[in-house]
Coordinates of C-alpha atoms in Angstrom, one line a residue:
Chain A
X794 CA 12.6 21.2 -30.6
X795 CA 11.8 18.9 -27.7
X796 CA 8.8 16.7 -28.0
X797 CA 7.3 14.9 -25.0
X798 CA 4.9 12.0 -25.3
X799 CA 2.2 11.3 -22.8
X800 CA 0.9 7.7 -22.6
X801 CA -2.8 8.1 -23.5
X802 CA -4.5 4.8 -22.8
X803 CA -6.5 5.8 -19.8
X804 CA -6.4 8.4 -17.1
X805 CA -5.7 12.2 -17.0
X806 CA -3.3 12.4 -20.0
X807 CA -5.2 15.5 -21.2
X808 CA -4.1 17.5 -18.1
X809 CA -0.4 16.6 -18.7
X810 CA -0.6 17.6 -22.4
X811 CA -2.4 20.9 -21.7
X812 CA 0.1 21.8 -19.1
X813 CA 3.1 21.0 -21.3
X814 CA 1.6 23.0 -24.2
X815 CA 1.0 25.9 -22.0
X816 CA 4.7 25.8 -21.1
X817 CA 5.5 26.0 -24.8
X818 CA 6.6 22.4 -25.1
X819 CA 5.3 20.2 -27.9
X820 CA 3.3 17.3 -26.5
X821 CA 1.8 14.3 -28.3
X822 CA -0.3 11.3 -27.3
X823 CA 1.4 7.9 -27.2
X824 CA -1.0 5.1 -28.0
X825 CA 1.2 2.7 -30.0
X826 CA 4.8 1.4 -29.7
X827 CA 5.6 3.3 -33.0
X828 CA 4.6 6.7 -31.4
X829 CA 7.6 6.3 -29.1
X830 CA 10.0 6.8 -32.0
X831 CA 8.8 10.4 -32.4
X832 CA 9.3 11.6 -28.8
X833 CA 12.3 12.6 -26.6
X834 CA 10.7 11.8 -23.3
X835 CA 7.6 9.9 -22.0
X836 CA 5.2 10.7 -19.2
X837 CA 3.0 7.9 -17.8
X838 CA 0.0 9.7 -16.3
X839 CA -2.3 9.0 -13.4
X840 CA -5.4 6.8 -13.8
X841 CA -6.3 3.4 -12.7
X842 CA -3.0 1.4 -12.6
X843 CA -4.7 -2.0 -13.2
X844 CA -6.5 -0.6 -16.3
X845 CA -3.5 1.1 -17.8
X846 CA -1.4 -2.0 -17.1
X847 CA -3.9 -4.3 -18.9
X848 CA -4.0 -1.9 -21.9
X849 CA -0.1 -1.6 -21.9
X850 CA 0.0 -5.4 -22.1
X851 CA -2.7 -5.6 -24.8
X852 CA -0.8 -3.1 -27.0
X853 CA 2.6 -4.7 -26.4
X854 CA 3.9 -1.4 -25.1
X855 CA 6.0 -2.8 -22.2
X856 CA 9.0 -4.0 -24.3
X857 CA 8.9 -0.7 -26.3
X858 CA 8.9 1.4 -23.2
X859 CA 11.8 -0.7 -21.7
X860 CA 13.8 -0.1 -24.9
X861 CA 13.0 3.6 -24.8
X862 CA 14.4 3.8 -21.3
X863 CA 17.5 1.7 -22.2
X864 CA 18.2 4.3 -24.9
X865 CA 18.7 6.7 -22.0
X866 CA 15.4 8.6 -22.7
X867 CA 13.7 10.1 -19.6
X868 CA 10.4 8.7 -18.3
X869 CA 8.3 10.2 -15.6
X870 CA 5.4 8.3 -13.9
X871 CA 2.8 10.1 -11.8
X872 CA 0.6 8.2 -9.4
X873 CA -0.5 5.2 -11.4
X874 CA 2.5 5.9 -13.6
X875 CA 4.8 5.3 -10.6
X876 CA 3.1 2.0 -10.0
X877 CA 3.8 0.9 -13.6
X878 CA 7.5 1.9 -13.2
X879 CA 7.9 0.0 -9.9
X880 CA 9.4 -3.5 -9.7
X881 CA 7.2 -4.5 -6.7
X882 CA 3.6 -3.6 -5.9
X883 CA 1.4 -4.5 -3.0
X884 CA -2.0 -3.1 -1.9
X885 CA -2.6 -1.8 1.6
X886 CA -5.9 -3.7 2.0
X887 CA -5.8 -6.6 -0.4
X888 CA -2.1 -7.3 -0.1
X889 CA -0.2 -9.1 -2.9
X890 CA -2.1 -8.5 -6.2
X891 CA 0.4 -10.0 -8.6
X892 CA -0.4 -7.1 -10.9
X893 CA 1.5 -6.6 -14.1
X894 CA 4.0 -3.6 -14.3
X895 CA 6.7 -2.5 -16.7
X896 CA 9.1 -2.6 -13.7
X897 CA 11.9 -0.3 -14.7
X898 CA 12.7 1.1 -11.3
X899 CA 14.1 -0.6 -8.3
X900 CA 11.3 0.6 -6.0
X901 CA 8.5 -1.1 -4.1
X902 CA 5.2 0.7 -3.9
X903 CA 2.1 0.3 -1.6
X904 CA -1.1 1.0 -3.5
X905 CA -3.9 3.1 -1.8
X906 CA -1.5 3.6 1.1
X907 CA -3.3 6.6 2.6
X908 CA -6.7 5.0 2.3
X909 CA -9.7 5.6 0.1
X910 CA -10.9 8.7 -1.8
X911 CA -12.1 10.4 1.4
X912 CA -8.5 10.3 2.7
X913 CA -7.1 11.9 -0.5
X914 CA -5.4 15.3 0.1
X915 CA -3.4 18.2 -1.1
X916 CA -0.1 19.1 0.6
X917 CA 3.2 20.8 0.0
X918 CA 6.1 18.4 -0.2
X919 CA 9.9 18.9 -0.5
X920 CA 11.6 17.1 -3.4
X921 CA 15.3 16.8 -3.5
X922 CA 16.7 18.8 -6.5
X923 CA 13.3 20.5 -7.1
X924 CA 12.3 22.1 -3.8
X925 CA 8.9 22.7 -2.4
X926 CA 6.0 21.7 -4.7
X927 CA 2.2 21.6 -4.4
X928 CA 1.0 18.1 -4.7
X929 CA -2.4 16.3 -4.9
X930 CA -2.4 12.8 -3.4
X931 CA -5.4 11.0 -4.9
X932 CA -5.9 7.4 -3.6
X933 CA -2.1 7.7 -3.9
X934 CA 0.5 5.0 -3.5
X935 CA 3.7 5.4 -1.5
X936 CA 7.2 4.3 -2.1
X937 CA 8.2 2.1 0.9
X938 CA 11.5 0.9 -0.4
X939 CA 14.2 1.7 -3.0
X940 CA 17.4 -0.1 -3.7
X941 CA 20.4 1.1 -5.8
X942 CA 20.6 2.6 -8.2
X943 CA 17.1 4.0 -7.4
X944 CA 16.7 6.3 -4.4
X945 CA 13.8 8.0 -2.6
X946 CA 14.0 11.8 -3.1
X947 CA 11.0 13.1 -1.2
X948 CA 9.0 12.3 1.9
X949 CA 5.8 13.4 3.5
X950 CA 4.9 13.4 7.2
X951 CA 1.3 12.0 7.2
X952 CA -0.7 11.9 10.5
X953 CA -1.8 8.3 9.8
X954 CA 0.7 6.8 7.4
X955 CA 3.8 8.4 9.1
X956 CA 6.9 9.4 7.2
X957 CA 6.7 7.8 3.8
X958 CA 8.4 8.2 0.4
X959 CA 6.5 10.1 -2.3
X960 CA 9.1 10.4 -5.1
X961 CA 12.1 8.4 -6.4
X962 CA 14.7 8.8 -9.0
X963 CA 16.9 6.3 -10.9
X964 CA 19.1 7.7 -13.7
X965 CA 16.7 9.4 -16.0
X966 CA 13.6 7.9 -14.5
X967 CA 11.3 9.7 -12.1
X968 CA 8.5 8.2 -10.1
X969 CA 6.0 10.6 -8.3
X970 CA 3.2 9.1 -6.3
X971 CA 1.2 12.4 -6.5
X972 CA -0.2 14.5 -9.4
X973 CA 1.8 17.6 -10.4
X974 CA -0.6 17.9 -13.4
X975 CA -3.6 18.5 -11.1
X976 CA -1.9 21.2 -9.1
X977 CA -0.2 22.7 -12.2
X978 CA 3.2 22.3 -10.7
X979 CA 5.5 23.6 -13.5
X980 CA 8.7 23.2 -11.5
X981 CA 8.6 19.4 -11.8
X982 CA 8.1 19.6 -15.5
X983 CA 11.1 22.0 -15.9
X984 CA 13.2 19.6 -13.9
X985 CA 12.1 16.7 -16.1
X986 CA 12.7 18.6 -19.3
X987 CA 16.2 19.3 -18.1
X988 CA 16.8 15.5 -18.2
X989 CA 16.3 15.6 -22.0
X990 CA 18.8 18.4 -22.5
X991 CA 21.4 16.5 -20.5
Chain B
X178 CA 1.2 67.2 7.4
X179 CA -1.3 67.2 4.6
X180 CA -4.4 65.0 4.7
X181 CA -3.2 63.0 1.7
X182 CA 0.0 62.1 3.5
X183 CA -2.1 60.4 6.2
X184 CA -3.5 58.1 3.5
X185 CA -0.1 56.8 2.8
X186 CA 0.4 56.1 6.5
X187 CA -2.9 54.3 6.6
X188 CA -1.9 52.2 3.6
X189 CA 1.3 51.2 5.4
X190 CA -0.6 50.2 8.5
X191 CA -3.0 48.2 6.4
X192 CA 0.0 46.4 4.7
X193 CA 1.5 45.7 8.1
X194 CA -1.8 44.1 9.4
X195 CA -2.1 42.0 6.3
X196 CA 1.5 40.8 6.6
X197 CA 0.7 39.6 10.1
X198 CA -2.5 37.9 8.9
X199 CA -0.5 36.2 6.1
X200 CA 2.1 35.0 8.6
X201 CA -0.6 33.6 10.8
X202 CA -2.2 31.7 7.9
X203 CA 1.1 30.3 6.9
X204 CA 1.8 29.1 10.4
X205 CA -1.6 27.5 10.5
X206 CA -1.0 25.8 7.2
X207 CA 2.3 24.4 8.4
X208 CA 0.6 23.0 11.5
X209 CA -2.1 21.3 9.4
X210 CA -0.3 20.6 6.1
X211 CA -2.8 18.1 4.9
X212 CA -6.0 19.4 3.3
X213 CA -8.6 16.9 2.5
X214 CA -11.8 17.0 0.3
X215 CA -10.8 20.2 -1.5
X216 CA -12.5 20.7 -4.9
X217 CA -9.1 19.9 -6.6
X218 CA -8.9 16.6 -4.8
X219 CA -12.6 15.8 -5.8
X220 CA -12.4 16.8 -9.4
X221 CA -8.9 15.4 -9.7
X222 CA -10.1 12.0 -8.5
X223 CA -12.8 12.0 -11.1
X224 CA -10.3 13.0 -13.8
X225 CA -8.5 9.7 -13.3
X226 CA -11.6 7.8 -14.6
X227 CA -11.3 9.3 -18.1
X228 CA -11.1 6.9 -20.9
X229 CA -12.3 4.1 -18.6
X230 CA -15.3 1.9 -17.9
X231 CA -17.2 1.8 -14.6
X232 CA -19.2 -1.4 -14.2
X233 CA -22.4 -2.2 -12.2
X234 CA -21.9 -5.2 -9.9
X235 CA -24.0 -6.8 -7.3
X236 CA -21.5 -8.9 -5.4
X237 CA -17.7 -9.3 -4.8
X238 CA -17.4 -12.1 -7.5
X239 CA -18.7 -9.8 -10.2
X240 CA -16.4 -7.0 -8.8
X241 CA -13.5 -9.3 -9.2
X242 CA -14.4 -10.0 -12.9
X243 CA -14.8 -6.3 -13.5
X244 CA -11.3 -5.5 -12.0
X245 CA -9.6 -8.3 -14.0
X246 CA -11.3 -7.0 -17.2
X247 CA -9.7 -3.6 -16.7
X248 CA -12.5 -1.6 -15.3
X249 CA -11.6 1.8 -13.7
X250 CA -14.2 1.3 -11.0
X251 CA -17.3 -0.6 -10.0
X252 CA -20.8 0.5 -8.9
X253 CA -22.4 -1.6 -6.3
X254 CA -26.2 -2.2 -6.6
X255 CA -28.7 -4.4 -4.9
X256 CA -30.2 -5.3 -8.3
X257 CA -28.9 -4.5 -11.8
X258 CA -31.1 -1.8 -13.5
X259 CA -32.7 -4.5 -15.7
X260 CA -33.9 -6.4 -12.6
X261 CA -35.0 -3.2 -10.9
X262 CA -37.3 -2.7 -13.8
X263 CA -38.7 -6.3 -13.6
X264 CA -39.0 -6.3 -9.8
X265 CA -40.9 -3.0 -9.6
X266 CA -41.6 -1.6 -6.1
X267 CA -39.2 0.7 -4.3
X268 CA -35.5 0.4 -5.2
X269 CA -33.1 1.5 -2.4
X270 CA -29.3 1.6 -1.8
X271 CA -27.5 -1.7 -1.7
X272 CA -26.7 -3.7 1.4
X273 CA -23.8 -1.9 3.2
X274 CA -22.3 -5.3 4.0
X275 CA -22.1 -6.2 0.4
X276 CA -20.5 -2.8 -0.4
X277 CA -17.9 -3.3 2.3
X278 CA -17.2 -6.8 1.1
X279 CA -16.6 -5.4 -2.4
X280 CA -14.3 -2.7 -1.0
X281 CA -12.2 -5.4 0.8
X282 CA -11.9 -7.6 -2.3
X283 CA -10.8 -5.3 -5.0
X284 CA -8.2 -2.5 -5.4
X285 CA -10.0 -0.1 -7.8
X286 CA -12.5 2.6 -6.7
X287 CA -15.9 1.5 -5.4
X288 CA -19.0 3.6 -6.0
X289 CA -22.6 3.0 -4.8
X290 CA -25.9 4.5 -5.6
X291 CA -28.2 6.4 -3.3
X292 CA -31.8 7.6 -3.9
X293 CA -32.3 11.1 -5.3
X294 CA -32.7 13.5 -2.4
X295 CA -31.9 10.8 0.3
X296 CA -29.2 12.7 2.2
X297 CA -29.1 10.0 4.9
X298 CA -28.3 7.1 2.5
X299 CA -25.5 9.3 1.1
X300 CA -24.2 9.9 4.6
X301 CA -24.1 6.2 5.3
X302 CA -22.2 5.6 2.0
X303 CA -19.7 8.4 2.9
X304 CA -19.3 6.9 6.4
X305 CA -18.4 3.4 5.2
X306 CA -15.9 5.1 2.8
X307 CA -17.1 4.5 -0.8
X308 CA -15.1 6.5 -3.3
X309 CA -17.9 7.9 -5.3
X310 CA -21.7 8.3 -4.7
X311 CA -24.2 8.1 -7.5
X312 CA -27.4 10.0 -6.8
X313 CA -29.3 7.9 -9.2
X314 CA -32.6 7.8 -11.0
X315 CA -32.4 4.0 -11.1
X316 CA -33.4 4.0 -7.5
X317 CA -36.8 5.4 -6.4
X318 CA -36.5 9.1 -5.7
X319 CA -37.5 10.3 -2.2
X320 CA -37.5 14.0 -3.0
X321 CA -39.2 15.1 -6.2
X322 CA -38.2 18.8 -5.8
X323 CA -34.7 18.9 -4.5
X324 CA -31.5 16.9 -4.9
X325 CA -28.9 16.4 -2.2
X326 CA -26.7 19.3 -1.3
X327 CA -23.5 17.6 -2.4
X328 CA -21.1 20.4 -1.3
X329 CA -21.6 19.2 2.3
X330 CA -19.9 15.9 1.5
X331 CA -16.3 14.8 1.5
X332 CA -17.1 12.1 -1.0
X333 CA -17.5 13.1 -4.7
X334 CA -20.9 12.7 -6.4
X335 CA -22.0 11.7 -9.9
X336 CA -25.4 12.7 -11.2
X337 CA -27.4 11.8 -14.3
X338 CA -28.5 14.4 -16.8
X339 CA -30.6 14.4 -20.0
X340 CA -29.6 17.9 -21.2
X341 CA -27.2 20.7 -20.4
X342 CA -29.4 22.7 -18.0
X343 CA -29.9 19.6 -15.9
X344 CA -26.2 18.9 -15.9
X345 CA -25.3 22.5 -14.9
X346 CA -27.9 22.4 -12.1
X347 CA -26.3 19.2 -10.7
X348 CA -22.8 20.8 -10.9
X349 CA -24.2 23.8 -9.1
X350 CA -25.4 21.5 -6.3
X351 CA -21.9 20.1 -6.0
X352 CA -21.8 17.1 -8.4
X353 CA -18.1 16.4 -9.3
X354 CA -19.1 14.3 -12.3
X355 CA -22.0 14.0 -14.8
X356 CA -23.3 11.0 -16.8
X357 CA -26.0 10.9 -19.4
X358 CA -29.1 9.3 -18.0
X359 CA -30.1 7.3 -21.1
X360 CA -32.8 4.8 -20.2
X361 CA -31.2 2.4 -17.7
X362 CA -31.7 -1.3 -17.8
X363 CA -32.9 -1.5 -21.4
X364 CA -29.7 -2.6 -23.2
X365 CA -30.8 0.1 -25.7
X366 CA -28.3 2.9 -26.2
X367 CA -30.7 5.1 -28.2
X368 CA -31.6 7.4 -25.2
X369 CA -28.0 7.8 -24.2
X370 CA -27.1 8.9 -27.8
X371 CA -30.0 11.3 -27.7
X372 CA -29.0 12.9 -24.4
X373 CA -25.3 13.1 -25.4
X374 CA -26.2 14.9 -28.6
X375 CA -28.6 17.3 -26.9
X376 CA -25.9 18.2 -24.3
X377 CA -23.3 18.7 -27.1
X378 CA -25.6 20.9 -29.2
X379 CA -26.2 23.2 -26.2
X380 CA -22.5 23.4 -25.5
X381 CA -21.8 24.3 -29.2
X382 CA -24.4 27.0 -29.0
X383 CA -22.9 28.5 -25.8
X384 CA -19.5 28.3 -27.3
X385 CA -20.7 30.2 -30.3
X386 CA -22.2 32.9 -28.1
X387 CA -19.0 33.1 -26.1
X388 CA -16.7 33.3 -29.2
X389 CA -18.8 36.0 -30.8
X390 CA -18.9 37.9 -27.5
X391 CA -22.7 37.7 -27.3
X392 CA -22.9 37.6 -23.4
X393 CA -26.5 38.7 -23.6
X394 CA -27.5 35.5 -25.3
X395 CA -25.7 33.5 -22.6
X396 CA -27.6 35.5 -20.0
X397 CA -30.9 34.7 -21.7
X398 CA -30.0 31.1 -22.0
X399 CA -29.3 30.8 -18.3
X400 CA -32.5 32.6 -17.4
X401 CA -34.7 30.5 -19.7
X402 CA -33.1 27.3 -18.6
X403 CA -32.9 28.0 -14.9
X404 CA -29.1 27.6 -14.7
X405 CA -26.6 29.9 -13.0
X406 CA -25.1 32.4 -15.5
X407 CA -21.5 31.8 -14.3
X408 CA -21.8 28.1 -15.2
X409 CA -23.3 28.8 -18.6
X410 CA -20.5 31.3 -19.2
X411 CA -17.8 28.8 -18.1
X412 CA -19.3 26.2 -20.4
X413 CA -19.1 28.5 -23.3
X414 CA -15.5 29.5 -22.4
X415 CA -14.4 25.9 -22.1
X416 CA -16.4 24.6 -25.1
X417 CA -17.2 21.5 -23.0
X418 CA -18.9 20.4 -19.8
X419 CA -16.9 21.9 -16.9
X420 CA -16.6 18.5 -15.2
X421 CA -16.0 14.9 -16.5
X422 CA -18.9 13.6 -18.4
X423 CA -19.5 9.8 -18.9
X424 CA -22.1 8.1 -21.0
X425 CA -24.6 5.7 -19.3
X426 CA -27.9 4.0 -19.9
X427 CA -28.3 1.1 -22.2
X428 CA -24.6 0.4 -23.3
X429 CA -24.4 -3.3 -24.0
X430 CA -21.7 -3.9 -26.7
X431 CA -18.2 -2.7 -27.4
X432 CA -19.6 -0.8 -30.4
X433 CA -22.1 1.0 -28.1
X434 CA -19.2 2.2 -25.9
X435 CA -17.0 3.3 -28.9
X436 CA -20.0 5.2 -30.3
X437 CA -20.5 7.1 -27.1
X438 CA -16.8 8.0 -27.0
X439 CA -17.1 9.4 -30.5
X440 CA -20.0 11.5 -29.4
X441 CA -17.8 13.1 -26.8
X442 CA -18.1 11.1 -23.6
X443 CA -15.1 11.0 -21.4
X444 CA -15.8 7.3 -20.5
X445 CA -18.7 5.0 -20.0
X446 CA -20.8 3.3 -17.3
X447 CA -22.1 -0.1 -18.1
X448 CA -25.1 -1.2 -16.1
X449 CA -26.9 -4.4 -17.0
X450 CA -25.0 -4.8 -20.3
X451 CA -22.3 -6.9 -18.8
X452 CA -23.7 -9.1 -16.1
X453 CA -27.1 -9.6 -17.8
X454 CA -25.2 -11.1 -20.8
X455 CA -24.1 -14.7 -21.0
X456 CA -20.4 -13.8 -21.7
X457 CA -19.6 -11.3 -18.9
X458 CA -15.8 -11.9 -18.7
X459 CA -15.0 -11.4 -22.4
X460 CA -17.7 -8.7 -22.9
X461 CA -16.3 -6.6 -19.9
X462 CA -12.8 -6.8 -21.4
X463 CA -14.0 -6.0 -24.9
X464 CA -15.9 -2.9 -23.7
X465 CA -12.8 -1.7 -21.9
X466 CA -10.7 -2.0 -25.1
X467 CA -13.3 -0.4 -27.3
X468 CA -13.6 2.6 -24.9
X469 CA -9.8 3.2 -24.6
X470 CA -9.1 2.7 -28.3
X471 CA -12.4 4.0 -29.8
X472 CA -10.6 6.0 -32.4
X473 CA -8.7 2.9 -33.7
X474 CA -11.2 0.9 -35.8
X475 CA -9.0 -2.2 -35.9
X476 CA -9.1 -2.5 -32.2
X477 CA -12.8 -1.9 -32.0
X478 CA -13.3 -4.7 -34.6
X479 CA -11.2 -7.0 -32.5
X480 CA -13.2 -6.0 -29.4
X481 CA -16.5 -6.5 -31.1
X482 CA -15.3 -10.0 -32.2
X483 CA -14.7 -11.0 -28.6
X484 CA -18.4 -10.9 -27.9
X485 CA -21.4 -12.6 -29.6
X486 CA -24.7 -11.0 -30.3
X487 CA -26.3 -14.3 -29.3
X488 CA -24.9 -13.9 -25.8
X489 CA -25.9 -10.2 -25.4
X490 CA -28.7 -9.1 -23.0
X491 CA -32.2 -8.9 -24.5
X492 CA -32.9 -5.3 -25.1
X493 CA -36.1 -3.4 -24.5
X494 CA -37.5 -1.1 -27.1
X495 CA -38.1 2.2 -25.3
X496 CA -41.3 2.8 -27.3
X497 CA -42.9 -0.2 -25.5
X498 CA -42.3 1.3 -22.1
X499 CA -45.2 3.2 -20.4
X500 CA -44.5 6.8 -19.3
X501 CA -44.4 5.7 -15.6
X502 CA -41.8 3.1 -16.4
X503 CA -39.3 5.7 -17.7
X504 CA -36.4 6.3 -15.2
X505 CA -34.9 9.2 -17.1
X506 CA -37.6 11.7 -16.1
X507 CA -36.9 11.3 -12.4
X508 CA -35.2 14.4 -10.8
X509 CA -34.8 17.2 -13.3

């Protein structure tokens, strides 16, 4: 039986858990480093990246998640989760924020890249290996750079921001700058679950 | 050819027309692939606040402190609710310049308050690009009878409520988020507790009706309480408020925040509690910890130790307030 953990410090972890359970997959909340021992994969949900980062730091979860990944277990980060996985983060307006991340993936993200909440949107994007998916971009970041072994697997053509990266992969790590849990995009979860079986 | 055969032909013609219409819609969607301000985008945005703390601030410095403490958002006001109470007179939306300054200083979502029923203040806030508008009873209402029609806005709204019917009416008007009203600016969490419990009891009641299949009772509830039947039914089906529900009004300590989370809040707003205390930095961080880890007593103890009761804001006993000083009765 596969068990997926959802990092439940702040944000929309409930939506992830409900969707996984509806798919018939066991899902549990991860709040402490010891919870990671009981799961085969981890999802870092959306939320406020600065808040989640500060709580990750407080709970000492960063080394535990790094070890979890080194053991070859898959991790998926959505929106704020993708920021936490990134090695480099800048903000579109404020610039360099020096914000703390777990930094597992060789990607660089730009926070709030499409603008503020009024510029948030829904769209269909094409992700390599998954196909067309419905995506909700909510004050979303973009992936502006990836260096090996990470690579950008999906782009969107945005009228203002231009052609920008919205998803990246590195081994068994996935970063998505949008919310599959909000649009109920099951395809992405199936793709992620297949990582565990590999 | 029999008459019934013509029906089959007609059906085929209809299918053909519909397939053309579908093809047209698909072509349009591809031409404009980006859909903004859909309900999913609004409710989805609010969903990201869950388990977090939104803090009232009056300037960019305070906003910076809030962000560093781990707030999920800030609410920009001209005066903190406690000072609004002291100053009296008419309380209006904050200076747009200050709000814009805050937006350019921090990376987390920025909200601002507008007066109940003041559609133009809300339009201004939408125009400068705040992420969330609070149609708030802390400011002086301009319309005693009607709230803003929030469906007309791209920006999501949050509204206060004292009970479930009030909350459902606000959702019906287009609010994407609800918060308990409590009694703002008192540093006294008593009213917030009361409102949260009243809301929860009504939800439990509707849930009971729904589970037992007593739709007539839900119908009577919606009629007596002046709420749309569909929303009452949805609440019963879900067993919770259909949108994210935060606690607000009088939260001043980490224990206050954890208490509200235990009572079923999805997160908390802290108004005067932080920047009217003498230890705002540590208090802000402590409240963030207590909200996120409310179900872990050890962490709440640690958070509570980070603040001192001697530094807390002076509270106001609600029984000493005159009826006209109560903010919670504004806009039902």
